[in-house]
């Protein structure tokens, strides 16, 4: 059975290293006992080296990702961190183009340069896409299609097997409820079709599609089962230790 991918996006939480260590230690222990679930924890960047090092492979069931990276390997880019540096630390995944970063001015063009740089290091980019709102004429589908095409514009086809897409309708992030799982299923098929048009059928079938937006331990299993997605991108619930542990266990119970 294909492993489900659960990505915890801690965003800018927690504010202390001891708090971060507490979450990491508990989540790592549980993740290592699961059967068909792969966990990626994306903490604030400065905690990464406290959790992993290049020399120490964490486990085949859990790894550490980053929430962002720059599009160049090195140079005069004050305040930035490169995919090459993250790769050297042992990072396996990098979230790119999260809507909160798009709101800070990240365009599809910037995102596509980042995706290219990340792919070239061998790291998996988790490319976030999603409409801001749904209109009755279905124009949001066109918006989503363009967002995917433009965000992947510079991604070399030969490296596309590393790609992961996270579908996050912006209105469902930080909200009370997630999107209806049946509609998540429709949207994941639509995204596969767009990927297929760019990279071919086989690449589309093999590209994991995650759903993100108000996922918690109560709804995670149903979203994966009915939405037929390959995994979840989890925000708030990923820093809530009991909730995230329950979420991991419930996802792992899917047969
Ligand atoms: P949420 O965030 O789970 O708190 O809605 C999801 C995200 O922003 O990735």
Coordinates of C-alpha atoms and ligand atoms in Angstrom, one line a residue:
X1 CA 0.0 0.0 0.0
X2 CA 1.2 3.5 -0.9
X3 CA 2.3 5.5 2.2
X4 CA 0.3 8.5 3.1
X5 CA 2.4 11.7 3.6
X6 CA 1.5 13.9 6.6
X7 CA 3.3 17.3 6.6
X8 CA 3.3 19.4 9.8
X9 CA 3.7 23.1 9.0
X10 CA 4.5 24.6 12.3
X11 CA 4.6 28.1 10.8
X12 CA 6.1 30.5 13.3
X13 CA 5.5 28.3 16.4
X14 CA 6.5 27.5 19.1
X15 CA 8.5 30.4 20.5
X16 CA 11.0 28.4 22.5
X17 CA 13.5 25.7 21.6
X18 CA 12.4 23.6 24.6
X19 CA 8.8 23.8 23.3
X20 CA 9.9 22.7 19.8
X21 CA 11.9 19.8 21.2
X22 CA 8.9 18.7 23.2
X23 CA 6.7 18.4 20.1
X24 CA 9.5 16.9 18.0
X25 CA 10.4 14.2 20.5
X26 CA 6.8 13.0 21.0
X27 CA 5.9 13.1 17.3
X28 CA 9.0 11.3 16.3
X29 CA 8.3 8.5 18.8
X30 CA 4.8 7.9 17.4
X31 CA 5.7 8.3 13.8
X32 CA 8.4 5.6 14.1
X33 CA 5.7 3.2 15.3
X34 CA 3.4 3.7 12.3
X35 CA 3.1 1.3 9.3
X36 CA 1.8 3.2 6.3
X37 CA 2.4 6.9 7.1
X38 CA 5.4 9.1 6.4
X39 CA 5.7 12.2 8.5
X40 CA 7.5 15.4 7.5
X41 CA 7.9 18.1 10.2
X42 CA 8.5 21.6 9.0
X43 CA 9.6 23.7 12.0
X44 CA 10.9 27.3 11.9
X45 CA 14.3 27.2 10.2
X46 CA 16.5 27.7 13.2
X47 CA 15.2 24.5 15.0
X48 CA 16.1 22.3 12.0
X49 CA 19.7 21.7 13.0
X50 CA 18.5 20.8 16.6
X51 CA 16.4 18.0 15.2
X52 CA 18.6 16.5 12.5
X53 CA 22.1 16.6 11.1
X54 CA 23.6 15.4 7.9
X55 CA 25.4 12.5 9.6
X56 CA 22.3 11.3 11.4
X57 CA 19.5 9.9 9.3
X58 CA 16.4 10.3 11.4
X59 CA 14.3 7.3 10.3
X60 CA 12.6 5.9 7.2
X61 CA 9.3 7.1 8.6
X62 CA 9.9 10.7 9.7
X63 CA 12.0 13.5 8.3
X64 CA 12.4 17.2 8.6
X65 CA 11.4 19.8 6.0
X66 CA 11.7 23.6 5.7
X67 CA 8.9 26.1 5.2
X68 CA 10.7 28.2 2.6
X69 CA 14.1 28.6 0.8
X70 CA 15.7 31.0 -1.6
X71 CA 16.2 30.3 -5.3
X72 CA 20.0 30.6 -5.4
X73 CA 22.6 28.3 -3.9
X74 CA 24.8 31.0 -2.3
X75 CA 25.8 34.6 -2.6
X76 CA 24.9 38.1 -1.5
X77 CA 21.3 37.5 -0.4
X78 CA 21.0 38.9 3.1
X79 CA 18.6 36.9 5.3
X80 CA 18.1 34.0 2.9
X81 CA 18.7 30.3 3.3
X82 CA 19.4 28.2 0.2
X83 CA 18.1 24.7 -0.8
X84 CA 21.8 23.6 -0.9
X85 CA 22.3 24.5 2.7
X86 CA 19.1 22.8 3.7
X87 CA 20.1 19.7 1.7
X88 CA 23.4 19.7 3.5
X89 CA 21.6 19.7 6.9
X90 CA 19.6 16.6 5.9
X91 CA 16.3 18.3 5.0
X92 CA 14.1 16.2 2.7
X93 CA 11.2 18.5 1.8
X94 CA 10.6 22.2 1.3
X95 CA 7.2 23.9 1.3
X96 CA 7.1 26.5 -1.5
X97 CA 4.5 29.1 -2.4
X98 CA 2.4 28.8 0.7
X99 CA -0.4 31.4 0.5
X100 CA 1.0 33.2 3.5
X101 CA 4.2 33.8 1.5
X102 CA 2.3 34.6 -1.6
X103 CA 0.5 37.3 0.5
X104 CA 4.0 38.7 1.4
X105 CA 4.7 39.2 -2.4
X106 CA 5.9 35.9 -3.7
X107 CA 4.8 35.5 -7.3
X108 CA 4.4 32.4 -9.5
X109 CA 7.7 33.5 -11.2
X110 CA 9.6 33.6 -7.9
X111 CA 8.1 30.3 -6.9
X112 CA 9.0 28.6 -10.1
X113 CA 12.7 29.6 -9.6
X114 CA 12.6 28.2 -6.1
X115 CA 11.0 25.0 -7.3
X116 CA 13.7 24.6 -9.9
X117 CA 16.5 25.2 -7.3
X118 CA 14.9 22.8 -4.9
X119 CA 14.5 20.0 -7.5
X120 CA 18.2 20.4 -8.5
X121 CA 19.3 19.6 -4.9
X122 CA 17.3 16.4 -4.8
X123 CA 14.9 17.8 -2.2
X124 CA 11.1 17.3 -2.6
X125 CA 9.3 20.7 -3.2
X126 CA 5.8 20.8 -1.7
X127 CA 4.3 23.3 -4.0
X128 CA 1.2 25.0 -2.5
X129 CA -1.7 26.0 -4.8
X130 CA -5.2 27.0 -4.2
X131 CA -7.9 29.5 -5.1
X132 CA -8.7 32.5 -2.9
X133 CA -12.5 32.1 -3.5
X134 CA -15.0 30.1 -5.5
X135 CA -17.1 31.9 -8.0
X136 CA -20.3 30.4 -9.5
X137 CA -18.9 30.4 -13.0
X138 CA -16.0 28.2 -12.1
X139 CA -13.3 30.8 -13.0
X140 CA -11.4 29.5 -10.0
X141 CA -10.5 26.4 -12.0
X142 CA -8.7 28.6 -14.6
X143 CA -6.9 30.5 -11.8
X144 CA -5.8 27.2 -10.3
X145 CA -4.6 25.8 -13.6
X146 CA -2.5 29.0 -14.3
X147 CA -1.1 28.9 -10.8
X148 CA 0.1 25.3 -11.3
X149 CA 1.5 25.9 -14.8
X150 CA 3.3 29.1 -13.8
X151 CA 4.6 27.8 -10.5
X152 CA 6.1 24.8 -12.3
X153 CA 7.3 26.8 -15.4
X154 CA 11.0 26.3 -14.6
X155 CA 10.8 22.8 -13.2
X156 CA 12.9 20.4 -15.3
X157 CA 10.8 17.4 -16.5
X158 CA 13.5 14.9 -15.6
X159 CA 13.3 15.8 -11.9
X160 CA 9.5 16.0 -11.7
X161 CA 9.3 12.7 -9.9
X162 CA 10.3 14.6 -6.8
X163 CA 7.4 17.0 -7.0
X164 CA 4.6 17.1 -4.4
X165 CA 1.5 19.3 -4.8
X166 CA -0.4 20.7 -1.8
X167 CA -3.9 21.8 -2.7
X168 CA -4.9 24.4 -0.1
X169 CA -8.0 26.5 -0.9
X170 CA -7.1 29.8 0.8
X171 CA -10.5 30.2 2.3
X172 CA -10.2 26.9 4.2
X173 CA -6.8 27.7 5.8
X174 CA -7.1 28.8 9.5
X175 CA -10.8 28.3 9.2
X176 CA -13.4 26.3 11.2
X177 CA -14.0 23.6 8.7
X178 CA -12.1 22.0 5.8
X179 CA -13.4 21.7 2.3
X180 CA -16.0 19.0 1.7
X181 CA -14.0 15.8 1.0
X182 CA -16.0 15.0 -2.2
X183 CA -15.0 18.3 -3.6
X184 CA -11.4 17.7 -2.5
X185 CA -11.5 14.6 -4.6
X186 CA -12.8 16.5 -7.7
X187 CA -10.1 19.1 -7.2
X188 CA -7.3 16.5 -6.9
X189 CA -8.5 14.9 -10.2
X190 CA -8.4 18.4 -11.8
X191 CA -4.9 19.0 -10.5
X192 CA -3.8 15.6 -11.9
X193 CA -5.2 16.5 -15.3
X194 CA -3.3 19.8 -15.3
X195 CA 0.0 18.0 -14.4
X196 CA -0.8 15.4 -17.0
X197 CA -1.1 18.1 -19.7
X198 CA 2.3 19.4 -18.8
X199 CA 4.3 16.3 -17.8
X200 CA 2.3 13.4 -19.2
X201 CA 0.0 10.8 -17.7
X202 CA 2.6 8.7 -15.8
X203 CA 4.1 11.7 -14.1
X204 CA 0.6 12.9 -13.1
X205 CA -0.3 9.5 -11.6
X206 CA 2.9 9.4 -9.6
X207 CA 2.7 13.0 -8.2
X208 CA 1.4 13.0 -4.7
X209 CA -1.5 15.4 -4.1
X210 CA -1.9 16.6 -0.5
X211 CA -4.8 18.6 0.9
X212 CA -4.4 21.4 3.4
X213 CA -6.8 23.7 5.2
X214 CA -8.3 23.1 8.7
X215 CA -7.3 19.5 9.0
X216 CA -7.5 18.1 12.5
X217 CA -7.6 14.7 14.2
X218 CA -11.4 14.4 13.7
X219 CA -11.5 15.0 10.0
X220 CA -8.1 13.7 8.7
X221 CA -9.1 10.1 8.0
X222 CA -12.3 11.1 6.2
X223 CA -10.5 13.6 4.0
X224 CA -8.0 11.0 2.9
X225 CA -10.6 8.3 2.4
X226 CA -13.3 10.3 0.6
X227 CA -11.0 12.9 -0.9
X228 CA -8.7 10.2 -2.2
X229 CA -5.6 12.4 -1.6
X230 CA -2.1 11.1 -0.9
X231 CA -1.7 13.0 2.3
X232 CA -2.3 16.2 4.3
X233 CA -0.6 19.5 5.0
X234 CA -1.5 20.3 8.5
X235 CA -1.1 23.8 10.2
X236 CA -2.5 24.4 13.6
X237 CA -3.1 20.8 14.5
X238 CA 0.6 20.0 13.9
X239 CA 1.7 21.9 17.0
X240 CA -1.0 20.5 19.2
X241 CA 0.8 17.4 20.5
X242 CA -2.2 15.2 21.5
X243 CA -4.2 16.2 18.4
X244 CA -1.4 15.6 16.0
X245 CA -0.6 12.2 17.5
X246 CA -4.3 11.2 17.2
X247 CA -4.3 12.5 13.6
X248 CA -1.2 10.3 12.7
X249 CA -2.7 7.2 14.3
X250 CA -6.1 7.7 12.6
X251 CA -4.5 8.2 9.2
X252 CA -2.3 5.1 9.7
X253 CA -5.4 3.0 10.5
X254 CA -6.7 3.5 6.9
X255 CA -6.3 0.1 5.2
Ligands
LIG1 P1 -4.4 25.1 9.1 O1 -3.2 25.6 8.1 O2 -4.3 23.6 9.1 O3 -4.2 25.8 10.4 O4 -5.7 25.6 8.4 C1 -2.9 24.9 7.0 C2 -1.8 25.6 6.2 O5 -1.7 26.8 6.2 O6 -0.9 24.9 5.6

